[in-house]
Amino acid sequence: MKNNKIVIYIGLLAVGLLLGWLLFGGSSNESAEHNHTETTETNQMWTCSMHPQIMQPESGDCPICGMDLIPAASSADGLLADQFKLTENAMALANIQTTVVGKGNVDGNTLKLSGKIAENEEANAVQVSYFSGRIERLNVSFTGEEVRKGQLLATIYSPELYAAQQELITASSLKESQPALYKAVRNKLKLWKLSESQINQIEETQKVKENFPVYATVSGTVTEKLVEQGDYIKQGQPLLKIANLNTVWANFDVYENQIDLFEKGQEVLVTTNAYANKEFKGKVDFIDPILNTRTRTVTLRVVLNNKNDVFKPGMFVTANIERVSNNNDEVLTIPASAVLWTGERSVVYLKTNPDQTVFEMREVVLGNQNGNEYEVLEGLFVGNEIVTNGTFTVDAAAQLQGKKSMMNKDGGKVMTGHEGHLGMDNNASKKESDHTNMNERLTVSEKFQEQLKVVYNDYINLKDALVKEDSKNTSVNATSLLNNLSKVDMKLLSDNNAHTHWMSLVKEIQSSATSISKTSDIKAQRDHFKHLSSHLINAVQLFGVNEKVYVEFCPMADNNNGAYWLSKQEKVINPYFGAAMLTCGEVKQVIE
């Protein structure tokens, strides 16, 4: 009887468990499964296999090529590989603000172009010697000296001219019997630019002149001395370059998609920092028919009156030009404050989700600047939300989390000094003492760092030579940098990741330094220097040189595109302009 009761109790318990599972277990599992599905769908983003910059929260077609979008790979925390997140606290402390990208109608607006003053080549002249010899006296002392037409520039001793004068004296005694010979000798002297009065004087005095004068054939400013006193020169050899600066050229860069907005004869208002409150009128004189394939621009030239010597060749100027197009085309525009420049690339930071503080770097191609905005040619779409205030702070956060950033387009964590104190989600709870762990850099031996430091010191010497506008020493230091770069022992890099990074960087550093060493043109050297700086900044960030290094930036360098350089001191001394704008720039990073 007792056993039967036990069986009955066990049966009732089993039935109760079964009913409980049917009533509650199934719905619970279903709910959990449903919630899991919702979470997956919420975090899933869709991209295009051909255009990975396309990111959408829903499936559909690619807006560029029309292909079906595919699920984008994501990390364990629901973020894509290049995305990173900031805390709300960090957003507030850095005053990070965003703006939704939209189109603006710029028809009838004034376009703003950046350019540089150059000599008017049509008014330039090269003063040459019409006979060979030795310069006994050079009357031009320095570059920049004013000369007048007919002014004595130099006196030259010429053995050939000395012999030709003796021929004239001999031929003059035979001019009755041999008139053809006499005429030929006189014509020979005329070809050497001796005047009739000079030839007659030699014939009348029967005396040979040892030194002959060279007179200026034009008036203007000496822009280059090509010889020195005592030099031996050949017939036709240039002595001086003389420019008439009563008019000058202002050359501006125009992007290829903007060419149809300009035409010859357009009125232009030109301004310069040297005369901040003045505007100078000019007209478009020439639009280059050949496109610069490297910059994708053409040169637009304006001729400016310069009788008051206002404009100096090399001076930076800005032009305000009215569009000539009557089309009401809308263009994508973004605030200038949103753009970060590397010298090679333009980048912005995209807020990928309006409800979350998640960001990623996006490279963009920009058109002309219209006031405080840039036209966007590639990289963004209407409705994208981008960072417009605190952009550099967001970039520093990207670097610290090893994401793609302005100075590190491939990603990978680097050490950036004072930016290490940004509050990001993945380490917001860490104590101040743990902040050093966020500043991860590749671990290499001190010996490797010392070898890299020698290269870095050559770079600093090169930079100082550019500050002094000393192209010769710039080339010398570039050669020294290449020599010491070749001595850096890659075998000291035992880590494969470090070895791969160094192999990539050394190739770029070598290319830029070689280009600098092979030219004496200071402008070309500075163009290559900005690329050299970009790659060496990455090297110092990744490997370190056992000392504090300042990363400095000038927004006006590279035709207002901006450029960086490294410095041993916090004080800004700009290598891109020399004495013209020595203190233009600011410290952007401190690499410890």
C-alpha positions as a printed NumPy array, in Angstrom:
array([[   0.   ,    0.   ,    0.   ],
       [   2.808,    2.325,    0.955],
       [   4.65 ,    1.581,   -2.31 ],
       [   1.506,    2.422,   -4.331],
       [   1.331,    5.868,   -2.674],
       [   4.962,    6.556,   -3.589],
       [   4.287,    5.666,   -7.222],
       [   1.22 ,    7.955,   -7.255],
       [   3.256,   10.882,   -5.796],
       [   6.025,   10.426,   -8.345],
       [   3.469,   10.351,  -11.159],
       [   1.796,   13.547,   -9.976],
       [   5.204,   15.283,   -9.719],
       [   6.119,   14.268,  -13.26 ],
       [   2.765,   15.502,  -14.601],
       [   3.274,   18.841,  -12.762],
       [   6.75 ,   19.312,  -14.214],
       [   5.462,   18.537,  -17.702],
       [   2.617,   21.046,  -17.402],
       [   5.017,   23.714,  -16.045],
       [   7.366,   23.263,  -18.957],
       [   4.516,   23.461,  -21.456],
       [   3.093,   26.626,  -19.883],
       [   6.286,   28.557,  -19.129],
       [   9.375,   26.927,  -20.633],
       [   8.318,   27.152,  -24.266],
       [   7.319,   30.802,  -24.083],
       [  10.506,   31.674,  -22.212],
       [  12.667,   30.028,  -24.837],
       [  10.624,   31.617,  -27.584],
       [  11.044,   35.011,  -25.919],
       [  14.781,   34.488,  -25.519],
       [  15.088,   33.414,  -29.119],
       [  13.026,   36.395,  -30.219],
       [  15.163,   38.811,  -28.183],
       [  18.338,   37.277,  -29.555],
       [  17.047,   37.756,  -33.091],
       [  16.154,   41.359,  -32.349],
       [  19.631,   42.026,  -30.967],
       [  21.275,   40.491,  -33.993],
       [  19.105,   42.475,  -36.349],
       [  19.749,   45.713,  -34.416],
       [  23.545,   45.35 ,  -34.574],
       [  23.766,   44.02 ,  -38.132],
       [  25.039,   46.449,  -40.776],
       [  25.032,   45.887,  -44.519],
       [  27.777,   46.819,  -47.001],
       [  28.697,   46.469,  -50.676],
       [  31.416,   44.024,  -51.705],
       [  32.595,   46.474,  -54.381],
       [  32.189,   49.671,  -52.319],
       [  33.014,   48.873,  -48.652],
       [  32.495,   52.542,  -47.669],
       [  28.748,   51.931,  -47.998],
       [  27.257,   51.071,  -44.603],
       [  23.49 ,   50.763,  -44.094],
       [  21.413,   49.382,  -41.195],
       [  19.151,   47.463,  -43.612],
       [  19.656,   45.208,  -46.617],
       [  19.047,   46.558,  -50.106],
       [  20.945,   47.753,  -53.174],
       [  24.262,   49.631,  -53.272],
       [  23.561,   53.313,  -54.087],
       [  26.69 ,   53.385,  -56.28 ],
       [  26.641,   50.213,  -58.378],
       [  23.219,   48.702,  -57.602],
       [  24.589,   45.348,  -56.357],
       [  22.867,   43.556,  -53.462],
       [  24.273,   44.544,  -50.079],
       [  25.864,   41.824,  -47.947],
       [  26.14 ,   41.537,  -44.11 ],
       [  29.208,   43.408,  -42.834],
       [  31.615,   41.633,  -40.524],
       [  31.405,   42.874,  -36.961],
       [  33.401,   42.493,  -33.759],
       [  32.285,   40.778,  -30.552],
       [  30.889,   44.044,  -29.168],
       [  28.745,   44.62 ,  -32.228],
       [  31.101,   47.198,  -33.82 ],
       [  32.609,   46.875,  -37.277],
       [  36.361,   46.427,  -37.628],
       [  37.073,   50.139,  -38.206],
       [  34.528,   51.508,  -35.738],
       [  35.162,   52.697,  -32.189],
       [  33.065,   54.118,  -29.393],
       [  33.432,   57.106,  -27.062],
       [  31.778,   57.557,  -23.687],
       [  29.165,   60.256,  -23.214],
       [  31.499,   61.777,  -20.628],
       [  34.351,   61.999,  -23.143],
       [  31.992,   63.542,  -25.703],
       [  30.989,   66.244,  -23.236],
       [  34.498,   66.989,  -21.964],
       [  35.891,   67.411,  -25.497],
       [  32.789,   69.305,  -26.68 ],
       [  32.454,   66.949,  -29.646],
       [  29.705,   68.118,  -31.981],
       [  28.311,   66.594,  -35.166],
       [  26.463,   67.858,  -38.239],
       [  24.316,   66.07 ,  -40.812],
       [  25.709,   66.428,  -44.346],
       [  23.442,   68.202,  -46.806],
       [  23.499,   69.78 ,  -50.229],
       [  23.816,   73.509,  -50.742],
       [  23.073,   75.651,  -53.773],
       [  26.269,   77.567,  -54.599],
       [  25.014,   79.12 ,  -57.835],
       [  25.865,   82.811,  -57.832],
       [  28.128,   82.389,  -54.787],
       [  31.708,   83.519,  -54.677],
       [  34.261,   80.728,  -54.987],
       [  37.412,   81.041,  -52.907],
       [  40.722,   79.9  ,  -54.419],
       [  44.206,   79.784,  -52.919],
       [  47.248,   80.714,  -54.979],
       [  50.706,   82.183,  -55.134],
       [  52.315,   85.222,  -56.785],
       [  54.813,   84.514,  -59.586],
       [  56.857,   86.634,  -61.952],
       [  55.205,   87.631,  -65.209],
       [  57.168,   85.417,  -67.6  ],
       [  56.188,   87.591,  -70.551],
       [  58.082,   90.512,  -68.963],
       [  61.168,   88.481,  -67.991],
       [  64.512,   88.691,  -69.773],
       [  67.845,   86.887,  -69.617],
       [  70.925,   89.063,  -70.068],
       [  73.587,   87.152,  -72.028],
       [  77.136,   87.718,  -73.213],
       [  77.571,   87.888,  -76.979],
       [  81.232,   86.917,  -76.835],
       [  83.374,   84.61 ,  -74.705],
       [  85.908,   85.829,  -72.179],
       [  86.563,   86.596,  -68.514],
       [  84.41 ,   88.899,  -66.355],
       [  86.792,   91.619,  -65.203],
       [  84.115,   93.518,  -63.31 ],
       [  80.513,   92.699,  -62.398],
       [  78.504,   95.799,  -61.502],
       [  75.49 ,   93.922,  -60.099],
       [  76.092,   93.202,  -56.44 ],
       [  73.034,   91.253,  -55.294],
       [  69.778,   89.595,  -56.262],
       [  66.864,   92.028,  -56.063],
       [  68.881,   94.983,  -57.374],
       [  67.06 ,   97.319,  -59.738],
       [  68.647,   97.951,  -63.161],
       [  67.737,  100.313,  -66.   ],
       [  67.939,   99.741,  -69.723],
       [  71.379,  100.867,  -70.974],
       [  72.997,  100.531,  -67.522],
       [  76.524,   99.054,  -67.429],
       [  76.254,   95.528,  -66.032],
       [  79.756,   94.123,  -66.556],
       [  83.064,   94.524,  -68.39 ],
       [  84.58 ,   91.491,  -70.089],
       [  88.061,   90.704,  -71.397],
       [  87.744,   88.624,  -74.569],
       [  90.771,   87.24 ,  -76.479],
       [  88.499,   86.668,  -79.499],
       [  87.309,   90.265,  -79.471],
       [  90.88 ,   91.494,  -78.989],
       [  91.963,   89.606,  -82.138],
       [  88.93 ,   90.832,  -84.091],
       [  89.837,   94.467,  -83.302],
       [  93.345,   93.896,  -84.686],
       [  91.765,   92.447,  -87.815],
       [  89.672,   95.616,  -88.175],
       [  92.726,   97.871,  -87.883],
       [  94.528,   95.815,  -90.556],
       [  91.458,   95.627,  -92.822],
       [  90.861,   99.389,  -92.563],
       [  94.216,  100.011,  -94.297],
       [  93.099,   97.688,  -97.121],
       [  89.51 ,   98.849,  -97.489],
       [  90.217,  100.455, -100.881],
       [  91.826,   97.368, -102.34 ],
       [  89.815,   94.745, -100.434],
       [  86.437,   96.291,  -99.557],
       [  84.76 ,   92.889,  -99.074],
       [  87.256,   91.866,  -96.407],
       [  86.837,   95.208,  -94.635],
       [  83.051,   94.894,  -94.65 ],
       [  83.183,   91.298,  -93.354],
       [  85.366,   92.282,  -90.38 ],
       [  82.996,   95.138,  -89.426],
       [  79.967,   92.838,  -89.666],
       [  81.705,   90.287,  -87.428],
       [  82.031,   92.938,  -84.699],
       [  78.393,   93.939,  -85.161],
       [  77.333,   90.329,  -84.531],
       [  79.054,   90.643,  -81.145],
       [  76.767,   93.62 ,  -80.47 ],
       [  79.395,   96.344,  -80.831],
       [  77.762,   99.59 ,  -81.935],
       [  78.735,  101.619,  -85.032],
       [  80.276,  104.29 ,  -82.824],
       [  82.417,  101.719,  -80.968],
       [  83.651,  100.201,  -84.26 ],
       [  84.407,  103.626,  -85.73 ],
       [  86.298,  104.626,  -82.577],
       [  88.546,  101.55 ,  -82.859],
       [  89.177,  102.297,  -86.534],
       [  89.889,  105.983,  -85.975],
       [  92.165,  105.604,  -82.926],
       [  93.862,  102.495,  -84.285],
       [  93.921,  101.262,  -80.668],
       [  92.688,   97.927,  -79.411],
       [  90.394,   97.912,  -76.336],
       [  91.135,   95.163,  -73.816],
       [  87.813,   95.213,  -71.942],
       [  84.356,   95.64 ,  -73.409],
       [  81.182,   96.671,  -71.608],
       [  77.888,   94.734,  -71.383],
       [  74.811,   96.959,  -71.095],
       [  71.302,   96.062,  -69.823],
       [  68.867,   95.544,  -72.671],
       [  65.784,   95.882,  -70.379],
       [  64.79 ,   97.551,  -67.123],
       [  63.715,   95.497,  -64.117],
       [  64.761,   93.601,  -60.999],
       [  67.621,   91.093,  -60.915],
       [  66.01 ,   87.826,  -59.821],
       [  69.073,   85.602,  -60.248],
       [  72.832,   86.08 ,  -60.616],
       [  74.207,   83.315,  -62.809],
       [  77.898,   84.355,  -62.762],
       [  80.419,   85.965,  -60.427],
       [  83.274,   88.375,  -61.035],
       [  86.309,   86.525,  -62.426],
       [  84.271,   83.748,  -64.068],
       [  85.121,   82.601,  -67.591],
       [  82.052,   82.652,  -69.815],
       [  81.123,   81.308,  -73.235],
       [  79.446,   83.119,  -76.089],
       [  75.691,   83.279,  -75.443],
       [  76.048,   82.282,  -71.779],
       [  73.387,   83.815,  -69.453],
       [  74.728,   86.346,  -66.962],
       [  71.618,   87.583,  -65.15 ],
       [  67.871,   87.005,  -65.018],
       [  65.918,   90.256,  -64.972],
       [  62.2  ,   90.494,  -64.233],
       [  59.952,   93.454,  -64.802],
       [  57.654,   93.347,  -61.755],
       [  55.326,   96.155,  -62.853],
       [  52.869,   93.314,  -63.459],
       [  52.822,   89.883,  -61.801],
       [  50.942,   86.632,  -62.17 ],
       [  48.709,   85.145,  -59.485],
       [  48.424,   81.398,  -60.124],
       [  45.492,   79.48 ,  -58.598],
       [  44.614,   75.766,  -58.607],
       [  41.164,   74.769,  -59.896],
       [  39.799,   71.204,  -59.57 ],
       [  38.806,   69.48 ,  -62.785],
       [  35.117,   69.368,  -61.872],
       [  35.164,   73.173,  -61.436],
       [  36.788,   74.102,  -64.756],
       [  33.48 ,   74.976,  -66.385],
       [  32.82 ,   77.573,  -63.675],
       [  35.573,   79.882,  -64.974],
       [  36.367,   81.7  ,  -68.193],
       [  38.87 ,   84.234,  -69.473],
       [  38.011,   87.824,  -68.621],
       [  36.258,   87.051,  -65.307],
       [  36.769,   89.704,  -62.656],
       [  38.751,   88.577,  -59.628],
       [  39.194,   90.148,  -56.18 ],
       [  42.57 ,   89.214,  -54.716],
       [  43.549,   89.51 ,  -51.049],
       [  46.759,   88.762,  -49.165],
       [  47.751,   88.537,  -45.513],
       [  50.333,   91.29 ,  -46.089],
       [  47.495,   93.796,  -46.691],
       [  44.591,   92.303,  -44.768],
       [  42.139,   95.154,  -45.354],
       [  42.769,   95.672,  -49.074],
       [  41.316,   94.05 ,  -52.17 ],
       [  43.026,   94.14 ,  -55.559],
       [  41.147,   93.756,  -58.821],
       [  42.309,   91.596,  -61.693],
       [  40.958,   89.476,  -64.52 ],
       [  41.381,   85.835,  -65.483],
       [  44.033,   85.906,  -68.21 ],
       [  44.717,   82.215,  -68.82 ],
       [  43.319,   78.776,  -67.919],
       [  45.859,   75.998,  -68.451],
       [  44.629,   73.518,  -71.081],
       [  46.71 ,   70.715,  -69.517],
       [  45.528,   68.966,  -66.326],
       [  48.029,   68.199,  -63.559],
       [  47.449,   64.44 ,  -63.175],
       [  48.989,   64.365,  -59.691],
       [  46.743,   67.017,  -58.115],
       [  43.835,   66.759,  -60.595],
       [  43.872,   70.536,  -61.014],
       [  44.506,   73.12 ,  -63.705],
       [  46.2  ,   76.479,  -63.215],
       [  44.077,   79.609,  -63.459],
       [  46.171,   82.759,  -63.98 ],
       [  45.344,   86.333,  -63.095],
       [  47.493,   89.301,  -64.169],
       [  47.829,   91.951,  -61.449],
       [  49.095,   95.524,  -61.674],
       [  52.141,   95.862,  -59.414],
       [  53.516,   99.355,  -60.124],
       [  53.423,  100.12 ,  -56.389],
       [  55.459,   96.965,  -55.647],
       [  52.673,   95.482,  -53.499],
       [  53.067,   91.861,  -54.575],
       [  56.255,   89.84 ,  -54.101],
       [  56.882,   86.622,  -56.044],
       [  56.213,   83.676,  -53.725],
       [  53.568,   85.538,  -51.698],
       [  50.367,   83.595,  -50.881],
       [  47.12 ,   85.159,  -52.077],
       [  43.411,   84.338,  -52.055],
       [  40.994,   84.982,  -54.91 ],
       [  37.242,   85.49 ,  -54.723],
       [  35.657,   84.734,  -58.075],
       [  32.   ,   84.746,  -59.085],
       [  30.781,   81.56 ,  -60.764],
       [  29.869,   81.928,  -64.422],
       [  27.642,   78.86 ,  -64.595],
       [  23.889,   79.468,  -64.62 ],
       [  23.088,   75.896,  -63.654],
       [  21.352,   75.519,  -60.31 ],
       [  23.422,   72.452,  -59.468],
       [  23.477,   71.517,  -55.831],
       [  26.73 ,   70.296,  -54.326],
       [  27.545,   68.349,  -51.189],
       [  29.218,   70.649,  -48.664],
       [  30.773,   70.154,  -45.214],
       [  32.247,   72.63 ,  -42.683],
       [  36.011,   73.186,  -42.957],
       [  36.335,   72.304,  -39.243],
       [  35.332,   68.712,  -40.029],
       [  38.345,   68.039,  -42.255],
       [  41.714,   66.703,  -41.116],
       [  44.656,   66.849,  -43.541],
       [  47.685,   64.576,  -43.777],
       [  49.28 ,   66.249,  -46.8  ],
       [  48.232,   63.257,  -48.926],
       [  44.68 ,   62.568,  -47.739],
       [  41.628,   64.41 ,  -46.451],
       [  39.653,   62.593,  -43.748],
       [  36.51 ,   63.161,  -41.69 ],
       [  34.946,   61.181,  -38.849],
       [  31.532,   59.674,  -39.478],
       [  29.036,   58.994,  -36.677],
       [  27.649,   55.705,  -37.895],
       [  24.545,   55.492,  -35.692],
       [  22.451,   58.507,  -34.66 ],
       [  21.566,   56.831,  -31.343],
       [  25.082,   55.721,  -30.353],
       [  28.45 ,   57.472,  -29.988],
       [  30.122,   55.167,  -32.517],
       [  32.543,   56.644,  -35.085],
       [  34.751,   55.628,  -37.979],
       [  37.237,   57.435,  -40.211],
       [  36.218,   58.199,  -43.786],
       [  38.553,   59.446,  -46.537],
       [  37.023,   62.151,  -48.739],
       [  37.943,   63.957,  -51.944],
       [  37.291,   67.686,  -51.698],
       [  36.618,   70.368,  -54.283],
       [  36.934,   74.109,  -53.849],
       [  36.454,   75.969,  -50.599],
       [  33.367,   78.204,  -50.443],
       [  33.76 ,   80.441,  -47.429],
       [  34.003,   78.141,  -44.399],
       [  32.818,   75.07 ,  -46.284],
       [  34.335,   72.559,  -48.703],
       [  32.631,   70.881,  -51.609],
       [  32.748,   67.076,  -51.311],
       [  33.437,   65.201,  -54.542],
       [  33.727,   61.666,  -53.143],
       [  33.385,   59.823,  -49.838],
       [  30.135,   61.097,  -48.286],
       [  26.413,   61.047,  -48.988],
       [  23.511,   63.286,  -48.008],
       [  22.352,   62.362,  -44.517],
       [  25.743,   61.207,  -43.212],
       [  26.491,   62.602,  -39.755],
       [  30.08 ,   63.84 ,  -39.292],
       [  32.124,   65.36 ,  -36.469],
       [  32.508,   69.136,  -36.914],
       [  33.929,   70.134,  -33.528],
       [  36.528,   68.181,  -31.559],
       [  37.627,   66.312,  -34.699],
       [  41.227,   65.962,  -33.596],
       [  40.133,   64.538,  -30.221],
       [  38.103,   61.872,  -32.006],
       [  41.12 ,   61.108,  -34.215],
       [  43.302,   60.639,  -31.132],
       [  40.717,   58.22 ,  -29.741],
       [  40.859,   56.235,  -32.985],
       [  44.656,   56.01 ,  -32.722],
       [  44.524,   54.81 ,  -29.115],
       [  42.034,   52.053,  -29.979],
       [  44.112,   50.921,  -32.941],
       [  41.518,   51.983,  -35.525],
       [  42.108,   53.737,  -38.832],
       [  43.058,   57.344,  -38.199],
       [  44.452,   60.463,  -39.841],
       [  48.102,   59.476,  -39.296],
       [  47.572,   55.708,  -39.498],
       [  45.37 ,   54.782,  -42.432],
       [  45.824,   51.024,  -41.921],
       [  45.02 ,   50.967,  -38.201],
       [  47.134,   49.485,  -35.42 ],
       [  47.751,   51.009,  -32.003],
       [  50.341,   53.74 ,  -31.624],
       [  51.541,   55.884,  -28.737],
       [  50.347,   59.47 ,  -28.86 ],
       [  51.416,   60.974,  -25.573],
       [  48.967,   63.416,  -24.018],
       [  45.986,   62.117,  -26.001],
       [  46.172,   58.947,  -23.893],
       [  43.716,   60.403,  -21.367],
       [  40.601,   60.29 ,  -23.551],
       [  37.702,   58.447,  -21.898],
       [  36.671,   55.557,  -24.151],
       [  34.205,   52.789,  -23.342],
       [  36.681,   49.94 ,  -23.336],
       [  38.875,   51.568,  -20.69 ],
       [  36.696,   54.214,  -19.05 ],
       [  36.756,   52.298,  -15.794],
       [  40.558,   52.127,  -15.638],
       [  42.431,   54.153,  -13.063],
       [  44.821,   56.942,  -13.94 ],
       [  47.743,   54.638,  -13.164],
       [  46.554,   52.269,  -15.876],
       [  46.492,   54.907,  -18.618],
       [  50.   ,   54.011,  -19.7  ],
       [  48.649,   50.634,  -20.773],
       [  46.419,   52.361,  -23.358],
       [  49.416,   53.956,  -25.069],
       [  50.519,   50.748,  -26.702],
       [  53.414,   50.905,  -29.126],
       [  55.336,   48.157,  -30.836],
       [  57.936,   46.623,  -28.554],
       [  61.436,   46.932,  -30.044],
       [  64.943,   46.909,  -28.64 ],
       [  66.644,   50.089,  -27.405],
       [  69.369,   49.504,  -29.975],
       [  66.817,   49.747,  -32.783],
       [  65.399,   52.932,  -31.245],
       [  68.892,   54.451,  -31.099],
       [  69.447,   53.683,  -34.794],
       [  66.071,   55.226,  -35.655],
       [  67.002,   58.254,  -33.548],
       [  70.038,   58.902,  -35.785],
       [  67.664,   59.013,  -38.788],
       [  65.321,   61.279,  -36.818],
       [  68.201,   63.688,  -36.03 ],
       [  69.063,   63.873,  -39.75 ],
       [  65.401,   64.711,  -40.367],
       [  65.58 ,   67.535,  -37.801],
       [  68.705,   68.938,  -39.518],
       [  66.9  ,   68.722,  -42.852],
       [  63.896,   70.524,  -41.362],
       [  66.134,   73.283,  -39.957],
       [  67.735,   73.755,  -43.392],
       [  64.269,   74.238,  -44.92 ],
       [  63.508,   76.839,  -42.247],
       [  66.621,   78.734,  -43.39 ],
       [  65.631,   78.156,  -47.06 ],
       [  69.018,   76.498,  -47.587],
       [  68.33 ,   74.064,  -50.432],
       [  71.954,   72.889,  -50.6  ],
       [  72.103,   71.749,  -46.967],
       [  68.593,   70.329,  -47.315],
       [  69.927,   67.974,  -50.007],
       [  73.02 ,   67.179,  -47.923],
       [  70.93 ,   66.233,  -44.876],
       [  68.569,   64.156,  -47.028],
       [  71.585,   62.209,  -48.298],
       [  72.812,   61.716,  -44.724],
       [  69.342,   60.504,  -43.712],
       [  69.366,   57.935,  -46.526],
       [  72.823,   56.75 ,  -45.503],
       [  71.828,   56.252,  -41.856],
       [  68.479,   54.729,  -42.861],
       [  70.384,   51.995,  -44.694],
       [  72.318,   51.27 ,  -41.469],
       [  69.179,   50.509,  -39.441],
       [  69.38 ,   46.78 ,  -38.665],
       [  66.035,   45.121,  -39.404],
       [  67.27 ,   41.949,  -37.711],
       [  66.72 ,   43.758,  -34.414],
       [  62.968,   43.488,  -35.09 ],
       [  62.143,   39.982,  -33.932],
       [  58.394,   40.609,  -33.889],
       [  56.778,   39.939,  -37.272],
       [  54.278,   42.779,  -36.851],
       [  57.061,   45.293,  -36.128],
       [  59.102,   43.973,  -39.041],
       [  56.16 ,   44.345,  -41.447],
       [  55.445,   47.917,  -40.318],
       [  59.102,   48.928,  -40.66 ],
       [  59.425,   47.394,  -44.153],
       [  56.393,   49.41 ,  -45.273],
       [  57.627,   52.673,  -43.74 ],
       [  61.278,   52.464,  -44.768],
       [  60.303,   52.225,  -48.434],
       [  58.241,   55.437,  -48.236],
       [  60.867,   57.304,  -46.169],
       [  63.565,   56.301,  -48.627],
       [  61.508,   57.441,  -51.627],
       [  60.757,   60.892,  -50.154],
       [  64.315,   61.496,  -48.927],
       [  65.766,   60.451,  -52.295],
       [  63.516,   62.946,  -54.084],
       [  64.685,   65.721,  -51.722],
       [  68.369,   64.857,  -52.206],
       [  68.127,   64.993,  -56.001],
       [  66.725,   68.523,  -56.368],
       [  67.9  ,   72.007,  -55.453],
       [  64.438,   73.521,  -55.928],
       [  63.291,   74.544,  -52.44 ],
       [  59.598,   74.307,  -53.419],
       [  60.015,   70.745,  -54.684],
       [  61.992,   69.855,  -51.552],
       [  59.15 ,   71.114,  -49.364],
       [  56.602,   69.142,  -51.379],
       [  58.567,   65.927,  -50.748],
       [  59.235,   66.954,  -47.125],
       [  55.545,   66.807,  -46.215],
       [  55.441,   63.173,  -47.395],
       [  58.689,   62.375,  -45.576],
       [  57.223,   63.914,  -42.401],
       [  54.021,   61.885,  -42.645],
       [  55.889,   58.566,  -42.814],
       [  58.496,   59.461,  -40.199],
       [  55.734,   60.541,  -37.796],
       [  54.287,   57.035,  -38.118],
       [  57.723,   55.497,  -37.506],
       [  58.338,   57.548,  -34.357],
       [  54.837,   56.781,  -33.071],
       [  55.242,   53.053,  -33.624],
       [  58.83 ,   52.529,  -32.459],
       [  59.84 ,   55.597,  -30.396],
       [  63.221,   57.349,  -30.208],
       [  63.569,   57.59 ,  -26.387],
       [  62.816,   61.316,  -26.229],
       [  59.843,   63.68 ,  -26.362],
       [  58.843,   64.562,  -29.934],
       [  56.369,   67.257,  -30.985],
       [  54.072,   66.799,  -33.993],
       [  53.29 ,   70.246,  -35.403],
       [  50.856,   71.334,  -38.084],
       [  50.399,   74.376,  -40.318],
       [  46.962,   74.705,  -41.987],
       [  48.301,   77.056,  -44.704],
       [  51.057,   74.771,  -45.98 ],
       [  50.622,   72.847,  -49.237],
       [  48.355,   75.509,  -50.759],
       [  46.115,   75.668,  -47.668],
       [  45.77 ,   71.87 ,  -47.546],
       [  47.876,   71.782,  -44.403],
       [  51.01 ,   69.774,  -43.579],
       [  52.764,   68.266,  -40.55 ],
       [  56.345,   68.056,  -39.333],
       [  58.315,   66.771,  -36.334],
       [  60.17 ,   68.999,  -33.882],
       [  62.396,   68.632,  -30.822],
       [  60.873,   71.74 ,  -29.267],
       [  57.366,   72.928,  -28.512],
       [  57.987,   76.345,  -30.089],
       [  56.671,   76.405,  -33.666],
       [  59.286,   77.156,  -36.341],
       [  57.653,   76.475,  -39.717],
       [  59.786,   74.739,  -42.411],
       [  57.253,   75.237,  -45.22 ],
       [  57.536,   79.024,  -45.662],
       [  60.865,   80.126,  -44.169],
       [  61.027,   83.703,  -42.889],
       [  57.738,   84.603,  -44.62 ],
       [  55.596,   82.722,  -42.054],
       [  58.04 ,   81.385,  -39.49 ],
       [  55.59 ,   80.904,  -36.614],
       [  52.532,   79.679,  -38.525],
       [  51.244,   76.462,  -36.94 ],
       [  50.519,   74.69 ,  -33.662],
       [  51.43 ,   71.548,  -31.72 ],
       [  49.   ,   68.741,  -32.535],
       [  50.582,   65.801,  -30.686],
       [  53.283,   65.018,  -28.164],
       [  54.934,   61.627,  -28.647],
       [  56.598,   60.532,  -25.427]])
